[in-house]
Coordinates of C-alpha atoms and ligand atoms in Angstrom, one line a residue:
M1 CA 0.0 0.0 0.1
R2 CA 1.4 3.5 -1.1
N3 CA 4.4 4.6 1.1
L4 CA 3.1 3.2 4.3
K5 CA 4.0 -0.2 5.0
V6 CA 1.9 -1.8 7.4
P7 CA 1.1 -5.5 8.4
E8 CA -0.9 -7.4 5.7
M9 CA -4.3 -7.4 8.0
I10 CA -4.5 -3.7 8.4
T11 CA -6.5 -2.2 5.8
D12 CA -7.4 1.3 5.0
E13 CA -10.6 1.0 7.2
K14 CA -8.5 -0.4 9.9
L15 CA -6.4 2.7 10.0
I16 CA -9.4 4.9 10.1
E17 CA -10.6 3.1 12.8
L18 CA -7.3 3.3 14.7
Y19 CA -7.1 6.9 14.1
K20 CA -10.6 7.4 16.0
Q21 CA -9.6 5.0 18.5
M22 CA -6.6 6.8 19.6
W23 CA -8.9 10.0 20.1
Q24 CA -11.2 7.9 22.2
I25 CA -8.2 7.2 24.4
R26 CA -7.2 10.8 24.3
F27 CA -10.5 12.3 25.3
F28 CA -11.4 9.3 27.7
E29 CA -8.2 10.3 29.7
E30 CA -8.8 14.0 29.4
K31 CA -12.5 13.3 30.9
V32 CA -11.2 11.3 33.7
D33 CA -8.7 14.1 34.7
E34 CA -11.5 16.6 34.6
F35 CA -13.7 14.7 37.0
F36 CA -10.8 13.6 39.1
A37 CA -10.3 17.4 39.6
K38 CA -14.0 17.9 40.3
G39 CA -14.0 15.5 42.9
M40 CA -15.9 12.9 41.2
I41 CA -13.7 10.1 40.6
H42 CA -11.9 8.8 43.5
G43 CA -8.8 6.6 44.5
T44 CA -6.0 7.5 41.9
T45 CA -5.8 7.1 38.1
H46 CA -2.7 7.4 35.7
L47 CA -3.3 8.7 32.3
A48 CA -1.7 7.5 29.2
V49 CA -2.2 11.2 27.1
G50 CA 0.7 11.2 24.6
Q51 CA 1.1 7.2 24.5
E52 CA -2.1 6.3 22.6
A53 CA 0.3 4.9 19.7
S54 CA 1.6 2.2 21.4
A55 CA -1.6 1.1 23.1
A56 CA -3.8 1.3 19.8
G57 CA -0.9 0.0 17.4
A58 CA 0.1 -3.1 19.5
C59 CA -3.4 -4.6 20.1
A60 CA -4.4 -3.7 16.3
V61 CA -2.4 -6.7 15.0
L62 CA -3.8 -9.2 17.7
E63 CA -6.3 -11.8 17.0
D64 CA -9.5 -11.7 19.2
R65 CA -8.5 -14.9 20.7
D66 CA -4.9 -13.0 21.8
K67 CA -4.5 -11.8 25.2
I68 CA -2.9 -9.0 26.9
T69 CA -1.9 -7.9 30.4
S70 CA -1.8 -4.2 31.5
T71 CA -0.4 -1.9 33.8
H72 CA -1.4 0.9 36.5
R73 CA -1.6 3.1 33.3
G74 CA -4.1 1.0 31.4
H75 CA -7.0 2.8 30.1
G76 CA -5.8 2.8 26.8
H77 CA -4.7 -0.7 26.3
C78 CA -8.3 -1.2 27.7
I79 CA -9.8 0.5 25.1
A80 CA -7.6 -0.9 22.4
K81 CA -8.4 -4.4 23.2
G82 CA -11.8 -3.6 22.6
A83 CA -13.4 -2.9 26.3
E84 CA -16.6 -0.9 26.4
V85 CA -16.0 2.8 27.3
N86 CA -19.4 3.2 29.3
G87 CA -18.4 0.4 31.8
M88 CA -15.0 1.8 31.9
M89 CA -15.9 5.4 32.9
A90 CA -18.8 4.2 35.3
E91 CA -16.1 1.9 37.1
L92 CA -14.0 4.8 37.5
F93 CA -17.1 6.7 38.7
G94 CA -17.7 3.9 41.3
R95 CA -21.2 3.0 39.7
T96 CA -22.6 -0.2 39.6
T97 CA -22.7 -0.6 35.8
G98 CA -18.9 -0.3 35.9
Y99 CA -16.6 -3.2 35.0
C100 CA -16.1 -4.1 38.5
K101 CA -19.5 -2.9 39.8
G102 CA -18.0 0.3 40.8
K103 CA -15.7 -1.5 43.6
G104 CA -12.5 -1.6 41.6
G105 CA -11.9 1.7 40.0
S106 CA -8.9 2.5 37.4
M107 CA -6.3 -0.3 38.2
H108 CA -8.8 -3.3 38.5
I109 CA -10.3 -3.0 35.1
A110 CA -10.2 -6.4 33.3
D111 CA -12.3 -7.7 30.4
V112 CA -11.4 -11.4 30.3
E113 CA -14.1 -12.1 27.5
K114 CA -12.3 -9.6 25.1
G115 CA -8.8 -11.2 26.4
N116 CA -7.8 -8.5 28.7
L117 CA -6.6 -10.1 31.7
G118 CA -6.5 -6.8 33.5
A119 CA -4.7 -3.6 34.7
N120 CA -2.3 -4.2 37.5
G121 CA -1.3 -1.9 40.6
I122 CA 1.8 -3.7 41.2
V123 CA 4.6 -2.1 39.2
G124 CA 6.3 -5.2 37.2
G125 CA 3.1 -7.4 38.4
G126 CA 1.7 -8.2 35.0
I127 CA 4.8 -9.8 33.4
P128 CA 4.7 -13.1 35.3
L129 CA 0.9 -13.1 34.7
A130 CA 1.6 -12.5 31.2
V131 CA 4.2 -15.5 31.1
G132 CA 1.6 -17.7 33.0
A133 CA -0.9 -17.2 30.5
A134 CA 1.4 -18.0 27.7
L135 CA 2.6 -21.4 29.1
T136 CA -1.2 -22.0 29.3
S137 CA -1.3 -21.5 25.7
K138 CA 1.4 -23.6 25.0
M139 CA 0.5 -26.7 27.4
K140 CA -3.0 -26.6 26.2
E141 CA -2.4 -25.6 22.6
E142 CA -4.8 -23.0 22.3
D143 CA -2.9 -21.0 20.0
Y144 CA -2.9 -17.6 21.4
V145 CA -0.3 -15.0 22.0
V146 CA 0.1 -12.7 25.1
L147 CA 1.1 -9.1 24.6
C148 CA 2.4 -7.9 27.9
F149 CA 2.7 -4.1 28.5
F150 CA 4.7 -2.5 31.2
G151 CA 6.8 0.6 31.7
D152 CA 10.5 1.5 31.9
G153 CA 10.5 1.5 35.6
A154 CA 9.1 -2.2 35.7
S155 CA 12.0 -3.2 33.8
N156 CA 13.9 -2.6 36.8
E157 CA 12.0 -5.0 38.9
G158 CA 13.0 -8.7 39.6
S159 CA 9.6 -10.0 38.2
F160 CA 10.7 -8.5 34.6
H161 CA 13.9 -10.5 34.7
E162 CA 12.5 -13.8 36.1
A163 CA 9.5 -13.7 33.7
V164 CA 11.6 -12.8 30.5
N165 CA 14.0 -15.8 31.3
L166 CA 11.3 -18.2 31.8
A167 CA 9.6 -17.3 29.1
S168 CA 12.7 -17.5 26.9
I169 CA 14.0 -20.9 27.8
W170 CA 10.6 -22.3 27.4
D171 CA 10.0 -20.5 24.3
L172 CA 6.6 -19.2 25.3
P173 CA 4.2 -17.0 22.9
V174 CA 4.6 -13.9 24.7
V175 CA 5.5 -10.4 23.5
F176 CA 6.9 -8.1 25.8
I177 CA 6.5 -4.3 25.2
C178 CA 8.1 -1.8 27.2
E179 CA 6.3 1.5 26.9
N180 CA 9.3 3.8 27.8
N181 CA 7.7 7.2 28.6
Q182 CA 10.8 8.5 29.9
Y183 CA 10.2 8.2 33.9
G184 CA 8.9 6.3 36.6
M185 CA 7.0 8.6 38.9
S186 CA 9.7 11.4 39.2
G187 CA 12.6 9.0 38.2
P188 CA 14.1 9.8 34.9
V189 CA 15.0 6.7 32.8
K190 CA 18.3 8.0 32.2
E191 CA 19.1 7.8 35.8
M192 CA 17.7 4.7 36.4
L193 CA 19.2 2.6 33.6
N194 CA 22.9 2.6 32.5
M195 CA 22.1 1.9 29.2
E196 CA 20.4 3.6 26.3
N197 CA 18.0 1.0 25.3
I198 CA 15.6 -1.2 27.5
A199 CA 15.2 -3.5 24.4
D200 CA 19.1 -4.5 24.8
R201 CA 18.4 -6.3 27.7
A202 CA 16.8 -8.9 25.4
G203 CA 20.5 -10.3 24.8
A204 CA 20.7 -11.4 28.1
Y205 CA 17.7 -13.5 27.7
G206 CA 18.7 -14.9 24.1
I207 CA 15.7 -13.3 22.5
P208 CA 15.3 -10.7 20.0
G209 CA 14.9 -7.2 20.9
N210 CA 13.8 -4.0 19.3
V211 CA 13.4 -0.6 19.5
V212 CA 10.6 1.7 18.0
D213 CA 9.3 5.1 17.9
G214 CA 6.4 4.6 20.3
N215 CA 4.7 7.9 18.9
D216 CA 4.5 6.1 15.5
I217 CA 1.6 3.8 15.4
I218 CA 2.9 2.3 11.9
A219 CA 6.2 1.4 13.5
V220 CA 4.6 -0.2 16.6
M221 CA 2.3 -2.3 14.6
N222 CA 4.8 -3.5 12.2
S223 CA 7.2 -4.1 15.2
V224 CA 4.6 -6.2 17.4
D225 CA 3.1 -8.3 14.0
E226 CA 6.6 -9.5 13.5
A227 CA 7.1 -10.5 17.3
V228 CA 3.4 -12.1 17.3
K229 CA 4.2 -14.0 14.0
H230 CA 7.4 -15.1 15.8
A231 CA 5.6 -16.1 18.8
R232 CA 2.9 -18.0 17.0
G233 CA 5.4 -20.1 15.1
G234 CA 6.6 -21.4 18.3
N235 CA 9.6 -19.3 18.3
G236 CA 9.4 -17.7 21.9
P237 CA 9.3 -14.1 23.1
T238 CA 10.4 -10.5 21.8
L239 CA 11.0 -7.6 23.8
I240 CA 9.9 -4.4 21.9
E241 CA 10.9 -0.9 23.4
A242 CA 8.2 1.6 22.4
K243 CA 10.0 5.2 23.0
T244 CA 7.0 7.7 24.3
Y245 CA 6.2 10.1 26.7
R246 CA 3.5 10.7 29.0
W247 CA 2.3 14.5 28.6
K248 CA 0.7 14.5 32.2
G249 CA 2.0 13.9 35.6
H250 CA 2.5 10.5 37.1
S251 CA -1.0 10.5 38.7
K252 CA -2.7 12.9 40.9
S253 CA -1.0 15.8 42.3
D254 CA 2.2 15.7 40.5
A255 CA 3.8 19.2 39.9
K256 CA 6.1 17.7 37.7
K257 CA 9.2 19.6 39.1
Y258 CA 11.5 16.9 37.9
R259 CA 11.2 17.7 34.2
T260 CA 10.9 21.0 32.1
R261 CA 8.2 22.7 30.1
E262 CA 10.6 22.7 27.4
E263 CA 11.0 19.0 27.1
E264 CA 7.0 18.6 27.3
K265 CA 6.7 20.8 24.4
E266 CA 9.3 19.3 22.5
W267 CA 7.3 15.8 23.1
R268 CA 3.8 17.4 22.4
A269 CA 5.0 18.5 19.1
K270 CA 5.3 14.6 18.3
D271 CA 1.6 14.1 19.3
P272 CA 1.1 10.4 17.9
I273 CA -2.3 11.1 16.8
I274 CA -1.7 14.2 14.5
R275 CA 1.0 12.1 13.2
L276 CA -1.2 9.4 11.7
R277 CA -3.6 12.0 10.6
D278 CA -1.1 13.6 8.5
Q279 CA 0.2 10.2 7.2
L280 CA -3.4 9.3 6.2
M281 CA -4.4 12.7 4.7
E282 CA -0.6 12.3 2.7
E283 CA -1.9 9.1 1.5
A284 CA -5.2 10.2 0.6
I285 CA -7.0 7.6 2.8
F286 CA -9.0 10.4 4.3
T287 CA -9.1 14.0 3.9
Q288 CA -9.2 16.6 6.6
E289 CA -12.8 16.9 6.9
D290 CA -13.0 13.1 7.4
A291 CA -10.3 13.5 10.2
E292 CA -12.4 16.2 12.0
K293 CA -15.6 14.1 11.9
L294 CA -14.1 11.2 13.3
R295 CA -12.7 13.2 16.2
E296 CA -15.8 14.9 17.0
E297 CA -17.6 11.3 16.9
A298 CA -14.9 9.9 19.4
K299 CA -15.3 12.8 21.6
K300 CA -19.0 12.8 21.7
E301 CA -18.7 8.9 22.4
I302 CA -16.5 9.6 25.6
E303 CA -18.8 12.5 26.7
A304 CA -21.6 10.0 26.4
S305 CA -19.9 7.6 28.4
V306 CA -19.4 10.4 31.0
E307 CA -23.2 10.7 31.3
F308 CA -23.8 7.0 31.6
A309 CA -21.8 7.0 34.4
K310 CA -23.4 9.9 36.0
Q311 CA -26.7 8.5 35.6
S312 CA -25.8 5.1 36.7
P313 CA -26.5 4.0 40.6
E314 CA -24.1 3.8 43.2
P315 CA -23.5 0.4 45.0
T316 CA -25.7 0.0 48.0
L317 CA -24.5 -0.6 51.2
D318 CA -26.0 -4.1 51.2
T319 CA -23.9 -5.1 48.4
L320 CA -20.5 -4.2 50.2
M321 CA -19.3 -7.7 50.8
E322 CA -20.4 -8.9 47.4
D323 CA -17.9 -9.8 44.8
V324 CA -14.9 -9.1 47.3
Y325 CA -13.5 -12.6 47.9
A326 CA -13.6 -15.0 45.1
Ligands
TPP1 C1 5.9 -3.1 43.1 C2 5.6 -1.6 43.2 N1 6.5 -0.6 43.6 C3 6.5 0.5 43.7 C4 5.0 0.9 43.1 C5 4.8 2.4 43.2 N2 4.7 2.9 41.8 C6 3.3 3.0 41.1 S1 3.5 3.6 39.4 C7 5.4 3.7 39.8 C8 6.3 3.8 38.5 C9 6.2 2.7 37.3 O1 7.2 3.5 36.6 P1 6.9 2.8 34.9 O2 6.9 1.6 35.1 O3 7.9 3.4 34.1 O4 5.4 3.2 34.6 P2 4.7 4.3 34.1 O5 4.0 5.1 35.5 O6 5.7 5.4 33.5 O7 3.6 4.1 33.0 C10 5.8 3.2 40.8 C11 7.2 3.1 41.4 C12 4.2 0.3 42.8 N3 2.9 0.3 42.5 N4 4.4 -1.1 42.7
MG2 MG1 7.5 5.0 33.0

């Protein structure tokens, strides 16, 4: 297809859908930010504004039967793996129509039917879970691949090293995708790692490693597609590092004193959504008008999810102990 080299299952229609999906993620996060500040969303939240391309691009090349594990910054992963935004927003608002009937919040959203094994409040916690799911796939011959999202900070957890090693020696069908957004809380990755690329850690475990521009959805798709094929073919895991940036603070009340406004500006200029828009316009896949319409549609859908959440009931006191223990 023209100048855009994309995996074979990615049609023009899919690219257009992905453009809209990235706006859904962006608007979802903006709304969460707004209602958190208004005191209508409780607990805590971690927003992935700026990181839309790694979530949408990586999930785009998966089959429905494939699975993902997510992180504390997981709203984008959820949406990209097919979650309903109404149920997600309702969960954040603590309403009974939410994914966990309003009792879990941001870091407990899972959607097993869609293959999303869940967000995780434990940094690095999803990595062994992904490897366990991949082991299940292999032992039961279920032919699904597991895509494991985690952050740069998580790559310094013991769980990462143990899990990647096991996946490697057992040739498990898992793709590790590290979203390197340059910080783990206030810790710059440059100070937390004595190497340029996290993907180079793949060498220590004898698996392929690949660095991609995490703000380029096309690059993410191509890299993940190759890794998924490698995994499905019985050749074991790959470690992909998607270099990106989180536009917002780590979580609530972050004054971002550990970085400069200039740096933020530089990364905002690399907006992954605008980048795809320009590519699709250049390739005449859609017009500026189409792009604007899709953006508006995404915005309306997210606004509707807020209305859905607000109109949904809160759990009653007598359900306090329900669904708490399995
Ligand atoms: C095991 C564990 N240690 C520490 C924390 C506190 N914590 C929450 S998020 C975070 C930073 C994680 O950084 P990274 O993996 O780069 O993900 P990002 O927040 O940048 O998406 C930390 C230290 C935690 N939740 N779990
Ligand atoms: Mg990080």
